[in-house]
C-alpha cells in the first residue's frame, strides 16, 4: 500500500507543479513562446489526443512507435535530448512507463510534465490484480474514461498557453464528440456477441477496462505489465478455464510475443479442445503511422470489431467509419 501512495505522490507533484507555479516554467523551454508549441507524448494514444487538441498551435513528437512495449521502454540518450528540447511533455502515468519514472522526475525540473491520468477519481480505476501497489494503467481501452484524459490535456495546454485556450476547447469538443460515438459503437458491437461467448483471452492483461466498460470477461496470459513472464501454473489454469468454458478463440497483441499464447493453444489441444488465434489486437500501441489503425479511434474500432466478429457478434463488416478491411 505504501508504494502506491508514494508513487501517486511523486506523480501528483510532477503533474501539479506547473499548474500551481503560475503557468510558465523556468528553464530552457521557457523562452520558446514564439511559433508552435513543441510537445512530446510518450505513447501514440496520448499523441493522438494532443494533436487533436492543439491543432495548428503545436507540433507533437511521439516517443514510442507502433512496435514498442511501454512497460519495457527505456529512453535512449537521444530520446532524453528530444524531451529536453520540448516545451511540454505528456505521459500516461499509473506506472505504464515503468522504466521512465526517474527520467520524468528529472525532466519536470525544467518544463511542465503532465500525466494524462492525473487527478482521476481513484474509484474509476481498476487495481492491478497481481500487484496491489499499483492501478491498472490501460485505461485508454475504455473510451469514456479516456475522454477524461482529453480534458486533462485541454487544462494543461490552456495553462501553458492561455491565448490558445479557446482553440483547445473547441478542438477538444469536436474530438470528444467523435469519441462519444466510438464509445457507443463499442458498446453496441460487443453487446451483439452471444452472452455465453463473451470471454476475451489475450496475451497480457491490457483489456480489463474494455471488459468492464463493454461487458466481456477478460483473461490475460501474462499479468498487467509484460515485465514478468507467465508461469507454467498460469498457463495450466488458463487452459482448464478455456476448456471448461468452451472458448474457441484467443487474441494476439501487436506489442507482445505470442509464446505464452501458443503454449495455451497447445495445452488445450492436448485436452482435445481446439482454440485458434482469433486475430491480433492493439493493446499498448496503435497501428502504423498513417493508417486508420494508427489513430486512437481506428485502434479501438479495430479491436472491438475484431473481437465481436471473432466471437460470433454482428459488427458492420468495415467497422465504425467503414475504414477497416472486412
Ligand atoms: Zn500493457
PDB file of C-alpha atoms and ligand atoms in Angstrom:
ATOM      1  CA  UNK A   1       0.000   0.000   0.000  1.00  0.00           C
ATOM      2  CA  UNK A   2       2.848   2.344   0.940  1.00  0.00           C
ATOM      3  CA  UNK A   3       4.350   2.140  -2.524  1.00  0.00           C
ATOM      4  CA  UNK A   4       1.205   3.179  -4.320  1.00  0.00           C
ATOM      5  CA  UNK A   5       0.714   6.223  -2.127  1.00  0.00           C
ATOM      6  CA  UNK A   6       4.320   7.187  -2.655  1.00  0.00           C
ATOM      7  CA  UNK A   7       4.216   6.689  -6.405  1.00  0.00           C
ATOM      8  CA  UNK A   8       0.974   8.623  -6.645  1.00  0.00           C
ATOM      9  CA  UNK A   9       2.538  11.383  -4.563  1.00  0.00           C
ATOM     10  CA  UNK A  10       5.501  11.790  -6.877  1.00  0.00           C
ATOM     11  CA  UNK A  11       3.357  11.791  -9.973  1.00  0.00           C
ATOM     12  CA  UNK A  12       0.985  14.240  -8.400  1.00  0.00           C
ATOM     13  CA  UNK A  13       3.863  16.575  -7.692  1.00  0.00           C
ATOM     14  CA  UNK A  14       5.096  16.248 -11.253  1.00  0.00           C
ATOM     15  CA  UNK A  15       1.642  16.950 -12.565  1.00  0.00           C
ATOM     16  CA  UNK A  16       0.671  19.714 -10.238  1.00  0.00           C
ATOM     17  CA  UNK A  17       3.819  21.777 -10.130  1.00  0.00           C
ATOM     18  CA  UNK A  18       3.283  23.703 -13.394  1.00  0.00           C
ATOM     19  CA  UNK A  19      -0.384  24.183 -12.601  1.00  0.00           C
ATOM     20  CA  UNK A  20       0.385  25.894  -9.313  1.00  0.00           C
ATOM     21  CA  UNK A  21       3.579  27.674 -10.237  1.00  0.00           C
ATOM     22  CA  UNK A  22       1.599  30.251 -12.160  1.00  0.00           C
ATOM     23  CA  UNK A  23       1.815  28.646 -15.574  1.00  0.00           C
ATOM     24  CA  UNK A  24       5.115  29.149 -17.379  1.00  0.00           C
ATOM     25  CA  UNK A  25       8.013  27.133 -16.081  1.00  0.00           C
ATOM     26  CA  UNK A  26      11.569  28.340 -15.718  1.00  0.00           C
ATOM     27  CA  UNK A  27      14.407  26.777 -17.626  1.00  0.00           C
ATOM     28  CA  UNK A  28      15.485  26.270 -21.211  1.00  0.00           C
ATOM     29  CA  UNK A  29      11.985  25.765 -22.570  1.00  0.00           C
ATOM     30  CA  UNK A  30      10.593  28.978 -21.113  1.00  0.00           C
ATOM     31  CA  UNK A  31      11.748  31.379 -23.860  1.00  0.00           C
ATOM     32  CA  UNK A  32      10.274  29.408 -26.699  1.00  0.00           C
ATOM     33  CA  UNK A  33       6.885  31.044 -26.814  1.00  0.00           C
ATOM     34  CA  UNK A  34       7.028  32.093 -30.476  1.00  0.00           C
ATOM     35  CA  UNK A  35       5.949  29.553 -33.078  1.00  0.00           C
ATOM     36  CA  UNK A  36       4.065  26.333 -32.427  1.00  0.00           C
ATOM     37  CA  UNK A  37       4.346  24.723 -29.002  1.00  0.00           C
ATOM     38  CA  UNK A  38       6.768  21.791 -29.128  1.00  0.00           C
ATOM     39  CA  UNK A  39       5.161  18.829 -27.351  1.00  0.00           C
ATOM     40  CA  UNK A  40       6.422  15.308 -26.622  1.00  0.00           C
ATOM     41  CA  UNK A  41       3.960  12.498 -25.838  1.00  0.00           C
ATOM     42  CA  UNK A  42       5.176   9.104 -24.642  1.00  0.00           C
ATOM     43  CA  UNK A  43       2.587   6.845 -26.345  1.00  0.00           C
ATOM     44  CA  UNK A  44       0.719   7.134 -29.637  1.00  0.00           C
ATOM     45  CA  UNK A  45      -2.649   7.205 -27.872  1.00  0.00           C
ATOM     46  CA  UNK A  46      -1.577  10.284 -25.895  1.00  0.00           C
ATOM     47  CA  UNK A  47      -0.040  11.830 -29.035  1.00  0.00           C
ATOM     48  CA  UNK A  48      -3.411  11.383 -30.766  1.00  0.00           C
ATOM     49  CA  UNK A  49      -5.218  13.327 -28.037  1.00  0.00           C
ATOM     50  CA  UNK A  50      -2.619  16.081 -28.052  1.00  0.00           C
ATOM     51  CA  UNK A  51      -2.539  16.564 -31.822  1.00  0.00           C
ATOM     52  CA  UNK A  52      -6.340  16.717 -31.928  1.00  0.00           C
ATOM     53  CA  UNK A  53      -6.439  19.265 -29.106  1.00  0.00           C
ATOM     54  CA  UNK A  54      -3.598  21.564 -30.233  1.00  0.00           C
ATOM     55  CA  UNK A  55      -4.338  21.603 -33.969  1.00  0.00           C
ATOM     56  CA  UNK A  56      -2.126  24.213 -35.671  1.00  0.00           C
ATOM     57  CA  UNK A  57      -0.881  25.696 -32.416  1.00  0.00           C
ATOM     58  CA  UNK A  58       1.532  22.900 -31.624  1.00  0.00           C
ATOM     59  CA  UNK A  59       3.623  20.081 -33.044  1.00  0.00           C
ATOM     60  CA  UNK A  60       3.658  16.686 -31.366  1.00  0.00           C
ATOM     61  CA  UNK A  61       6.509  14.195 -31.256  1.00  0.00           C
ATOM     62  CA  UNK A  62       5.573  10.664 -30.109  1.00  0.00           C
ATOM     63  CA  UNK A  63       8.365   8.869 -28.292  1.00  0.00           C
ATOM     64  CA  UNK A  64       7.181   5.242 -28.675  1.00  0.00           C
ATOM     65  CA  UNK A  65       6.203   4.000 -32.122  1.00  0.00           C
ATOM     66  CA  UNK A  66       3.841   1.164 -33.040  1.00  0.00           C
ATOM     67  CA  UNK A  67       6.271  -1.657 -32.210  1.00  0.00           C
ATOM     68  CA  UNK A  68       7.207  -0.506 -28.734  1.00  0.00           C
ATOM     69  CA  UNK A  69       6.054  -2.016 -25.444  1.00  0.00           C
ATOM     70  CA  UNK A  70       5.763   0.901 -22.987  1.00  0.00           C
ATOM     71  CA  UNK A  71       6.237  -1.339 -19.918  1.00  0.00           C
ATOM     72  CA  UNK A  72       9.758  -2.165 -21.093  1.00  0.00           C
ATOM     73  CA  UNK A  73      10.682   1.085 -22.864  1.00  0.00           C
ATOM     74  CA  UNK A  74      13.878   2.742 -21.686  1.00  0.00           C
ATOM     75  CA  UNK A  75      14.619   6.158 -23.215  1.00  0.00           C
ATOM     76  CA  UNK A  76      17.902   6.460 -25.113  1.00  0.00           C
ATOM     77  CA  UNK A  77      20.180   9.486 -24.848  1.00  0.00           C
ATOM     78  CA  UNK A  78      18.644  10.977 -27.956  1.00  0.00           C
ATOM     79  CA  UNK A  79      15.118  10.405 -26.572  1.00  0.00           C
ATOM     80  CA  UNK A  80      16.118  12.318 -23.453  1.00  0.00           C
ATOM     81  CA  UNK A  81      17.690  15.080 -25.528  1.00  0.00           C
ATOM     82  CA  UNK A  82      14.468  15.287 -27.569  1.00  0.00           C
ATOM     83  CA  UNK A  83      12.396  15.624 -24.394  1.00  0.00           C
ATOM     84  CA  UNK A  84      14.770  18.289 -23.031  1.00  0.00           C
ATOM     85  CA  UNK A  85      14.030  20.407 -26.116  1.00  0.00           C
ATOM     86  CA  UNK A  86      10.249  20.155 -25.594  1.00  0.00           C
ATOM     87  CA  UNK A  87       8.084  22.949 -24.199  1.00  0.00           C
ATOM     88  CA  UNK A  88       5.763  20.443 -22.568  1.00  0.00           C
ATOM     89  CA  UNK A  89       5.635  16.657 -22.048  1.00  0.00           C
ATOM     90  CA  UNK A  90       2.646  14.332 -21.606  1.00  0.00           C
ATOM     91  CA  UNK A  91       2.856  10.767 -20.301  1.00  0.00           C
ATOM     92  CA  UNK A  92       0.314   8.149 -19.225  1.00  0.00           C
ATOM     93  CA  UNK A  93       1.279   7.577 -15.593  1.00  0.00           C
ATOM     94  CA  UNK A  94      -0.027   4.751 -13.345  1.00  0.00           C
ATOM     95  CA  UNK A  95       3.339   3.088 -13.875  1.00  0.00           C
ATOM     96  CA  UNK A  96       2.729   2.353 -17.581  1.00  0.00           C
ATOM     97  CA  UNK A  97       6.108   3.886 -18.400  1.00  0.00           C
ATOM     98  CA  UNK A  98       7.666   1.906 -15.540  1.00  0.00           C
ATOM     99  CA  UNK A  99      11.266   2.355 -16.708  1.00  0.00           C
ATOM    100  CA  UNK A 100      10.929   6.116 -17.262  1.00  0.00           C
ATOM    101  CA  UNK A 101       9.955   7.312 -13.782  1.00  0.00           C
ATOM    102  CA  UNK A 102      13.348   8.814 -12.868  1.00  0.00           C
ATOM    103  CA  UNK A 103      13.733  10.461 -16.258  1.00  0.00           C
ATOM    104  CA  UNK A 104      10.295  12.092 -15.975  1.00  0.00           C
ATOM    105  CA  UNK A 105      11.010  13.427 -12.497  1.00  0.00           C
ATOM    106  CA  UNK A 106      14.248  14.972 -13.770  1.00  0.00           C
ATOM    107  CA  UNK A 107      12.632  16.461 -16.857  1.00  0.00           C
ATOM    108  CA  UNK A 108       9.920  18.037 -14.690  1.00  0.00           C
ATOM    109  CA  UNK A 109      12.567  20.303 -13.135  1.00  0.00           C
ATOM    110  CA  UNK A 110      12.935  22.220 -16.393  1.00  0.00           C
ATOM    111  CA  UNK A 111       9.489  22.170 -18.035  1.00  0.00           C
ATOM    112  CA  UNK A 112       5.878  21.156 -17.441  1.00  0.00           C
ATOM    113  CA  UNK A 113       5.459  17.373 -17.386  1.00  0.00           C
ATOM    114  CA  UNK A 114       1.907  16.052 -17.112  1.00  0.00           C
ATOM    115  CA  UNK A 115       0.402  12.609 -16.543  1.00  0.00           C
ATOM    116  CA  UNK A 116      -2.827  12.470 -18.548  1.00  0.00           C
ATOM    117  CA  UNK A 117      -4.317  10.178 -15.888  1.00  0.00           C
ATOM    118  CA  UNK A 118      -3.631  12.575 -13.049  1.00  0.00           C
ATOM    119  CA  UNK A 119      -6.475  13.732 -10.801  1.00  0.00           C
ATOM    120  CA  UNK A 120      -8.644  10.832 -11.964  1.00  0.00           C
ATOM    121  CA  UNK A 121     -11.098   9.728  -9.327  1.00  0.00           C
ATOM    122  CA  UNK A 122      -9.486   6.559  -7.934  1.00  0.00           C
ATOM    123  CA  UNK A 123     -12.845   4.809  -7.757  1.00  0.00           C
ATOM    124  CA  UNK A 124     -12.952   4.824 -11.585  1.00  0.00           C
ATOM    125  CA  UNK A 125      -9.597   2.993 -11.778  1.00  0.00           C
ATOM    126  CA  UNK A 126      -9.024  -0.763 -11.651  1.00  0.00           C
ATOM    127  CA  UNK A 127      -6.472  -2.340  -9.348  1.00  0.00           C
ATOM    128  CA  UNK A 128      -3.555  -4.285 -10.784  1.00  0.00           C
ATOM    129  CA  UNK A 129      -4.680  -7.717  -9.581  1.00  0.00           C
ATOM    130  CA  UNK A 130      -1.152  -9.055  -9.285  1.00  0.00           C
ATOM    131  CA  UNK A 131       0.445  -6.050  -7.647  1.00  0.00           C
ATOM    132  CA  UNK A 132      -1.669  -4.172  -5.164  1.00  0.00           C
ATOM    133  CA  UNK A 133       0.832  -1.327  -5.165  1.00  0.00           C
ATOM    134  CA  UNK A 134      -0.495  -0.078  -8.483  1.00  0.00           C
ATOM    135  CA  UNK A 135      -3.588   0.668 -10.513  1.00  0.00           C
ATOM    136  CA  UNK A 136      -4.062  -0.868 -13.939  1.00  0.00           C
ATOM    137  CA  UNK A 137      -2.706   1.741 -16.411  1.00  0.00           C
ATOM    138  CA  UNK A 138      -4.512   0.545 -19.591  1.00  0.00           C
ATOM    139  CA  UNK A 139      -7.451   2.928 -19.306  1.00  0.00           C
ATOM    140  CA  UNK A 140      -7.492   4.025 -22.980  1.00  0.00           C
ATOM    141  CA  UNK A 141      -9.390   0.776 -23.577  1.00  0.00           C
ATOM    142  CA  UNK A 142     -12.486   2.395 -22.021  1.00  0.00           C
ATOM    143  CA  UNK A 143     -13.292   5.268 -24.375  1.00  0.00           C
ATOM    144  CA  UNK A 144     -15.450   7.174 -21.881  1.00  0.00           C
ATOM    145  CA  UNK A 145     -12.643   7.061 -19.311  1.00  0.00           C
ATOM    146  CA  UNK A 146     -10.059   8.144 -21.899  1.00  0.00           C
ATOM    147  CA  UNK A 147     -12.239  11.186 -22.628  1.00  0.00           C
ATOM    148  CA  UNK A 148     -11.240  12.475 -19.185  1.00  0.00           C
ATOM    149  CA  UNK A 149      -7.617  12.316 -20.281  1.00  0.00           C
ATOM    150  CA  UNK A 150      -8.621  14.667 -23.120  1.00  0.00           C
ATOM    151  CA  UNK A 151      -9.904  17.135 -20.503  1.00  0.00           C
ATOM    152  CA  UNK A 152      -6.584  16.915 -18.655  1.00  0.00           C
ATOM    153  CA  UNK A 153      -4.715  17.766 -21.856  1.00  0.00           C
ATOM    154  CA  UNK A 154      -7.010  20.758 -22.511  1.00  0.00           C
ATOM    155  CA  UNK A 155      -6.417  22.041 -18.964  1.00  0.00           C
ATOM    156  CA  UNK A 156      -2.648  21.596 -19.227  1.00  0.00           C
ATOM    157  CA  UNK A 157      -2.361  23.226 -22.669  1.00  0.00           C
ATOM    158  CA  UNK A 158      -4.569  26.165 -21.648  1.00  0.00           C
ATOM    159  CA  UNK A 159      -2.424  26.705 -18.565  1.00  0.00           C
ATOM    160  CA  UNK A 160       0.767  26.606 -20.620  1.00  0.00           C
ATOM    161  CA  UNK A 161      -0.545  28.726 -23.499  1.00  0.00           C
ATOM    162  CA  UNK A 162      -3.536  30.844 -22.316  1.00  0.00           C
ATOM    163  CA  UNK A 163      -4.098  32.637 -25.671  1.00  0.00           C
ATOM    164  CA  UNK A 164      -4.807  29.209 -27.207  1.00  0.00           C
ATOM    165  CA  UNK A 165      -7.394  28.197 -24.611  1.00  0.00           C
ATOM    166  CA  UNK A 166     -10.439  28.813 -26.838  1.00  0.00           C
ATOM    167  CA  UNK A 167      -8.915  26.852 -29.713  1.00  0.00           C
ATOM    168  CA  UNK A 168      -8.010  23.963 -27.431  1.00  0.00           C
ATOM    169  CA  UNK A 169     -11.556  23.876 -26.073  1.00  0.00           C
ATOM    170  CA  UNK A 170     -13.266  23.867 -29.458  1.00  0.00           C
ATOM    171  CA  UNK A 171     -10.823  21.342 -30.980  1.00  0.00           C
ATOM    172  CA  UNK A 172     -11.363  19.085 -27.977  1.00  0.00           C
ATOM    173  CA  UNK A 173     -15.144  19.343 -28.252  1.00  0.00           C
ATOM    174  CA  UNK A 174     -15.025  18.059 -31.850  1.00  0.00           C
ATOM    175  CA  UNK A 175     -12.746  15.180 -30.854  1.00  0.00           C
ATOM    176  CA  UNK A 176     -14.843  14.335 -27.781  1.00  0.00           C
ATOM    177  CA  UNK A 177     -17.972  14.128 -29.943  1.00  0.00           C
ATOM    178  CA  UNK A 178     -16.232  11.510 -32.132  1.00  0.00           C
ATOM    179  CA  UNK A 179     -15.097   9.621 -29.039  1.00  0.00           C
ATOM    180  CA  UNK A 180     -18.609   9.597 -27.587  1.00  0.00           C
ATOM    181  CA  UNK A 181     -19.845   7.979 -30.821  1.00  0.00           C
ATOM    182  CA  UNK A 182     -16.982   5.489 -30.733  1.00  0.00           C
ATOM    183  CA  UNK A 183     -17.896   4.577 -27.145  1.00  0.00           C
ATOM    184  CA  UNK A 184     -21.478   3.948 -28.248  1.00  0.00           C
ATOM    185  CA  UNK A 185     -20.280   1.844 -31.206  1.00  0.00           C
ATOM    186  CA  UNK A 186     -18.040  -0.287 -28.964  1.00  0.00           C
ATOM    187  CA  UNK A 187     -20.930  -0.927 -26.578  1.00  0.00           C
ATOM    188  CA  UNK A 188     -23.250  -1.979 -29.410  1.00  0.00           C
ATOM    189  CA  UNK A 189     -20.875  -4.358 -31.210  1.00  0.00           C
ATOM    190  CA  UNK A 190     -19.733  -6.095 -28.030  1.00  0.00           C
ATOM    191  CA  UNK A 191     -23.388  -6.466 -26.970  1.00  0.00           C
ATOM    192  CA  UNK A 192     -24.025  -8.297 -30.262  1.00  0.00           C
ATOM    193  CA  UNK A 193     -21.801 -11.201 -29.072  1.00  0.00           C
ATOM    194  CA  UNK A 194     -23.870 -14.092 -27.678  1.00  0.00           C
ATOM    195  CA  UNK A 195     -23.609 -13.868 -23.879  1.00  0.00           C
ATOM    196  CA  UNK A 196     -22.089 -17.348 -23.430  1.00  0.00           C
ATOM    197  CA  UNK A 197     -19.221 -16.342 -25.714  1.00  0.00           C
ATOM    198  CA  UNK A 198     -18.224 -13.070 -24.068  1.00  0.00           C
ATOM    199  CA  UNK A 199     -14.728 -14.168 -22.994  1.00  0.00           C
ATOM    200  CA  UNK A 200     -11.680 -12.261 -24.140  1.00  0.00           C
ATOM    201  CA  UNK A 201      -8.405 -14.191 -23.718  1.00  0.00           C
ATOM    202  CA  UNK A 202      -5.325 -12.155 -24.636  1.00  0.00           C
ATOM    203  CA  UNK A 203      -1.531 -12.323 -24.361  1.00  0.00           C
ATOM    204  CA  UNK A 204      -1.210  -9.815 -21.499  1.00  0.00           C
ATOM    205  CA  UNK A 205      -3.754  -8.247 -19.217  1.00  0.00           C
ATOM    206  CA  UNK A 206      -4.367  -4.967 -21.072  1.00  0.00           C
ATOM    207  CA  UNK A 207      -8.110  -5.267 -21.640  1.00  0.00           C
ATOM    208  CA  UNK A 208      -9.723  -5.179 -18.186  1.00  0.00           C
ATOM    209  CA  UNK A 209     -11.067  -1.649 -18.747  1.00  0.00           C
ATOM    210  CA  UNK A 210     -12.506  -2.704 -22.101  1.00  0.00           C
ATOM    211  CA  UNK A 211     -14.163  -5.689 -20.445  1.00  0.00           C
ATOM    212  CA  UNK A 212     -15.643  -3.585 -17.648  1.00  0.00           C
ATOM    213  CA  UNK A 213     -16.906  -0.849 -19.981  1.00  0.00           C
ATOM    214  CA  UNK A 214     -18.449  -3.009 -22.680  1.00  0.00           C
ATOM    215  CA  UNK A 215     -19.269  -6.314 -20.979  1.00  0.00           C
ATOM    216  CA  UNK A 216     -16.629  -9.001 -21.549  1.00  0.00           C
ATOM    217  CA  UNK A 217     -14.871 -11.298 -19.110  1.00  0.00           C
ATOM    218  CA  UNK A 218     -11.164 -10.693 -19.727  1.00  0.00           C
ATOM    219  CA  UNK A 219      -8.279 -13.062 -19.013  1.00  0.00           C
ATOM    220  CA  UNK A 220      -4.639 -12.266 -19.852  1.00  0.00           C
ATOM    221  CA  UNK A 221      -1.975 -14.983 -20.021  1.00  0.00           C
ATOM    222  CA  UNK A 222       0.591 -12.561 -18.598  1.00  0.00           C
ATOM    223  CA  UNK A 223      -0.187 -10.016 -15.903  1.00  0.00           C
ATOM    224  CA  UNK A 224      -0.794  -6.287 -16.243  1.00  0.00           C
ATOM    225  CA  UNK A 225       2.827  -5.494 -17.034  1.00  0.00           C
ATOM    226  CA  UNK A 226       4.827  -7.524 -19.544  1.00  0.00           C
ATOM    227  CA  UNK A 227       7.831  -7.308 -17.223  1.00  0.00           C
ATOM    228  CA  UNK A 228       7.043 -10.714 -15.704  1.00  0.00           C
ATOM    229  CA  UNK A 229       6.507 -13.800 -17.861  1.00  0.00           C
ATOM    230  CA  UNK A 230       3.627 -16.203 -17.486  1.00  0.00           C
ATOM    231  CA  UNK A 231       4.492 -19.323 -15.466  1.00  0.00           C
ATOM    232  CA  UNK A 232       3.507 -22.904 -16.195  1.00  0.00           C
ATOM    233  CA  UNK A 233       0.875 -22.768 -13.468  1.00  0.00           C
ATOM    234  CA  UNK A 234      -0.810 -19.710 -15.032  1.00  0.00           C
ATOM    235  CA  UNK A 235      -0.862 -21.455 -18.378  1.00  0.00           C
ATOM    236  CA  UNK A 236      -2.354 -24.678 -16.991  1.00  0.00           C
ATOM    237  CA  UNK A 237      -5.126 -22.914 -15.110  1.00  0.00           C
ATOM    238  CA  UNK A 238      -5.954 -20.834 -18.183  1.00  0.00           C
ATOM    239  CA  UNK A 239      -6.089 -23.999 -20.325  1.00  0.00           C
ATOM    240  CA  UNK A 240      -8.587 -25.513 -17.875  1.00  0.00           C
ATOM    241  CA  UNK A 241     -10.660 -22.327 -17.931  1.00  0.00           C
ATOM    242  CA  UNK A 242     -10.739 -22.340 -21.743  1.00  0.00           C
ATOM    243  CA  UNK A 243     -11.772 -25.979 -21.938  1.00  0.00           C
ATOM    244  CA  UNK A 244     -14.469 -25.594 -19.258  1.00  0.00           C
ATOM    245  CA  UNK A 245     -15.994 -22.505 -20.878  1.00  0.00           C
ATOM    246  CA  UNK A 246     -15.651 -23.903 -24.429  1.00  0.00           C
ATOM    247  CA  UNK A 247     -13.660 -20.848 -25.540  1.00  0.00           C
ATOM    248  CA  UNK A 248     -12.675 -21.267 -29.196  1.00  0.00           C
ATOM    249  CA  UNK A 249     -10.555 -18.188 -29.895  1.00  0.00           C
ATOM    250  CA  UNK A 250      -7.807 -16.242 -28.153  1.00  0.00           C
ATOM    251  CA  UNK A 251      -6.265 -12.952 -29.288  1.00  0.00           C
ATOM    252  CA  UNK A 252      -2.658 -11.996 -30.015  1.00  0.00           C
ATOM    253  CA  UNK A 253      -1.266  -8.498 -29.442  1.00  0.00           C
ATOM    254  CA  UNK A 254       0.991  -6.434 -31.678  1.00  0.00           C
ATOM    255  CA  UNK A 255       3.441  -5.480 -28.939  1.00  0.00           C
ATOM    256  CA  UNK A 256       3.627  -8.793 -27.018  1.00  0.00           C
ATOM    257  CA  UNK A 257       5.265 -12.086 -28.054  1.00  0.00           C
ATOM    258  CA  UNK A 258       2.844 -14.962 -28.777  1.00  0.00           C
ATOM    259  CA  UNK A 259       4.926 -17.576 -26.948  1.00  0.00           C
ATOM    260  CA  UNK A 260       2.662 -17.968 -23.906  1.00  0.00           C
ATOM    261  CA  UNK A 261      -0.463 -17.835 -26.064  1.00  0.00           C
ATOM    262  CA  UNK A 262       0.878 -20.673 -28.236  1.00  0.00           C
ATOM    263  CA  UNK A 263       1.517 -22.731 -25.089  1.00  0.00           C
ATOM    264  CA  UNK A 264      -2.135 -22.218 -24.122  1.00  0.00           C
ATOM    265  CA  UNK A 265      -3.335 -23.343 -27.565  1.00  0.00           C
ATOM    266  CA  UNK A 266      -1.132 -26.453 -27.373  1.00  0.00           C
ATOM    267  CA  UNK A 267      -2.304 -27.185 -23.828  1.00  0.00           C
ATOM    268  CA  UNK A 268      -5.941 -27.054 -24.919  1.00  0.00           C
ATOM    269  CA  UNK A 269      -5.199 -29.270 -27.941  1.00  0.00           C
ATOM    270  CA  UNK A 270      -3.656 -31.844 -25.565  1.00  0.00           C
ATOM    271  CA  UNK A 271      -7.058 -31.988 -23.845  1.00  0.00           C
ATOM    272  CA  UNK A 272      -8.781 -32.440 -27.223  1.00  0.00           C
ATOM    273  CA  UNK A 273     -10.091 -28.847 -27.363  1.00  0.00           C
ATOM    274  CA  UNK A 274      -9.377 -26.695 -30.396  1.00  0.00           C
ATOM    275  CA  UNK A 275      -8.594 -22.994 -29.915  1.00  0.00           C
ATOM    276  CA  UNK A 276      -7.410 -20.625 -32.644  1.00  0.00           C
ATOM    277  CA  UNK A 277      -5.858 -17.161 -32.656  1.00  0.00           C
ATOM    278  CA  UNK A 278      -8.888 -15.028 -33.461  1.00  0.00           C
ATOM    279  CA  UNK A 279      -6.916 -12.015 -34.615  1.00  0.00           C
ATOM    280  CA  UNK A 280      -4.323  -9.541 -33.453  1.00  0.00           C
ATOM    281  CA  UNK A 281      -5.341  -6.659 -31.188  1.00  0.00           C
ATOM    282  CA  UNK A 282      -3.660  -3.350 -30.476  1.00  0.00           C
ATOM    283  CA  UNK A 283      -3.058  -3.237 -26.750  1.00  0.00           C
ATOM    284  CA  UNK A 284      -0.315  -0.833 -25.716  1.00  0.00           C
ATOM    285  CA  UNK A 285       0.474   0.782 -29.074  1.00  0.00           C
ATOM    286  CA  UNK A 286      -1.594   1.858 -32.061  1.00  0.00           C
ATOM    287  CA  UNK A 287      -1.093   0.599 -35.626  1.00  0.00           C
ATOM    288  CA  UNK A 288       1.453   2.017 -38.101  1.00  0.00           C
ATOM    289  CA  UNK A 289       1.512   5.817 -38.531  1.00  0.00           C
ATOM    290  CA  UNK A 290      -0.597   6.932 -41.476  1.00  0.00           C
ATOM    291  CA  UNK A 291      -3.041   4.010 -41.279  1.00  0.00           C
ATOM    292  CA  UNK A 292      -6.588   4.094 -39.813  1.00  0.00           C
ATOM    293  CA  UNK A 293      -5.410   1.721 -37.086  1.00  0.00           C
ATOM    294  CA  UNK A 294      -2.595   4.188 -36.413  1.00  0.00           C
ATOM    295  CA  UNK A 295      -5.156   6.569 -34.855  1.00  0.00           C
ATOM    296  CA  UNK A 296      -6.754   6.086 -31.446  1.00  0.00           C
ATOM    297  CA  UNK A 297     -10.237   5.811 -32.956  1.00  0.00           C
ATOM    298  CA  UNK A 298      -9.031   3.315 -35.587  1.00  0.00           C
ATOM    299  CA  UNK A 299      -7.230   1.268 -32.925  1.00  0.00           C
ATOM    300  CA  UNK A 300     -10.342   0.880 -30.781  1.00  0.00           C
ATOM    301  CA  UNK A 301     -12.503   0.322 -33.886  1.00  0.00           C
ATOM    302  CA  UNK A 302     -10.155  -2.477 -34.988  1.00  0.00           C
ATOM    303  CA  UNK A 303     -10.146  -4.067 -31.523  1.00  0.00           C
ATOM    304  CA  UNK A 304     -13.867  -4.097 -30.787  1.00  0.00           C
ATOM    305  CA  UNK A 305     -14.841  -5.002 -34.355  1.00  0.00           C
ATOM    306  CA  UNK A 306     -12.329  -7.893 -34.479  1.00  0.00           C
ATOM    307  CA  UNK A 307     -13.422  -9.189 -31.075  1.00  0.00           C
ATOM    308  CA  UNK A 308     -17.124  -9.007 -31.980  1.00  0.00           C
ATOM    309  CA  UNK A 309     -16.592 -10.637 -35.392  1.00  0.00           C
ATOM    310  CA  UNK A 310     -14.495 -13.496 -33.964  1.00  0.00           C
ATOM    311  CA  UNK A 311     -16.782 -14.249 -31.023  1.00  0.00           C
ATOM    312  CA  UNK A 312     -19.971 -14.512 -33.068  1.00  0.00           C
ATOM    313  CA  UNK A 313     -21.272 -10.932 -32.848  1.00  0.00           C
ATOM    314  CA  UNK A 314     -22.562  -8.914 -35.800  1.00  0.00           C
ATOM    315  CA  UNK A 315     -20.431  -5.785 -36.292  1.00  0.00           C
ATOM    316  CA  UNK A 316     -20.585  -3.861 -39.584  1.00  0.00           C
ATOM    317  CA  UNK A 317     -18.061  -5.529 -41.959  1.00  0.00           C
ATOM    318  CA  UNK A 318     -15.920  -2.397 -42.238  1.00  0.00           C
ATOM    319  CA  UNK A 319     -16.328  -1.188 -38.697  1.00  0.00           C
ATOM    320  CA  UNK A 320     -17.161   2.146 -37.084  1.00  0.00           C
ATOM    321  CA  UNK A 321     -16.433   4.509 -40.015  1.00  0.00           C
ATOM    322  CA  UNK A 322     -16.238   1.999 -42.910  1.00  0.00           C
ATOM    323  CA  UNK A 323     -12.442   2.111 -42.883  1.00  0.00           C
ATOM    324  CA  UNK A 324     -11.448  -1.360 -41.673  1.00  0.00           C
ATOM    325  CA  UNK A 325     -10.680  -4.245 -44.029  1.00  0.00           C
ATOM    326  CA  UNK A 326     -13.611  -6.668 -43.891  1.00  0.00           C
TER     327      UNK A 326
HETATM  328 ZN1  LIG B   1       0.258  -3.313 -21.118  1.00  0.00          ZN
END
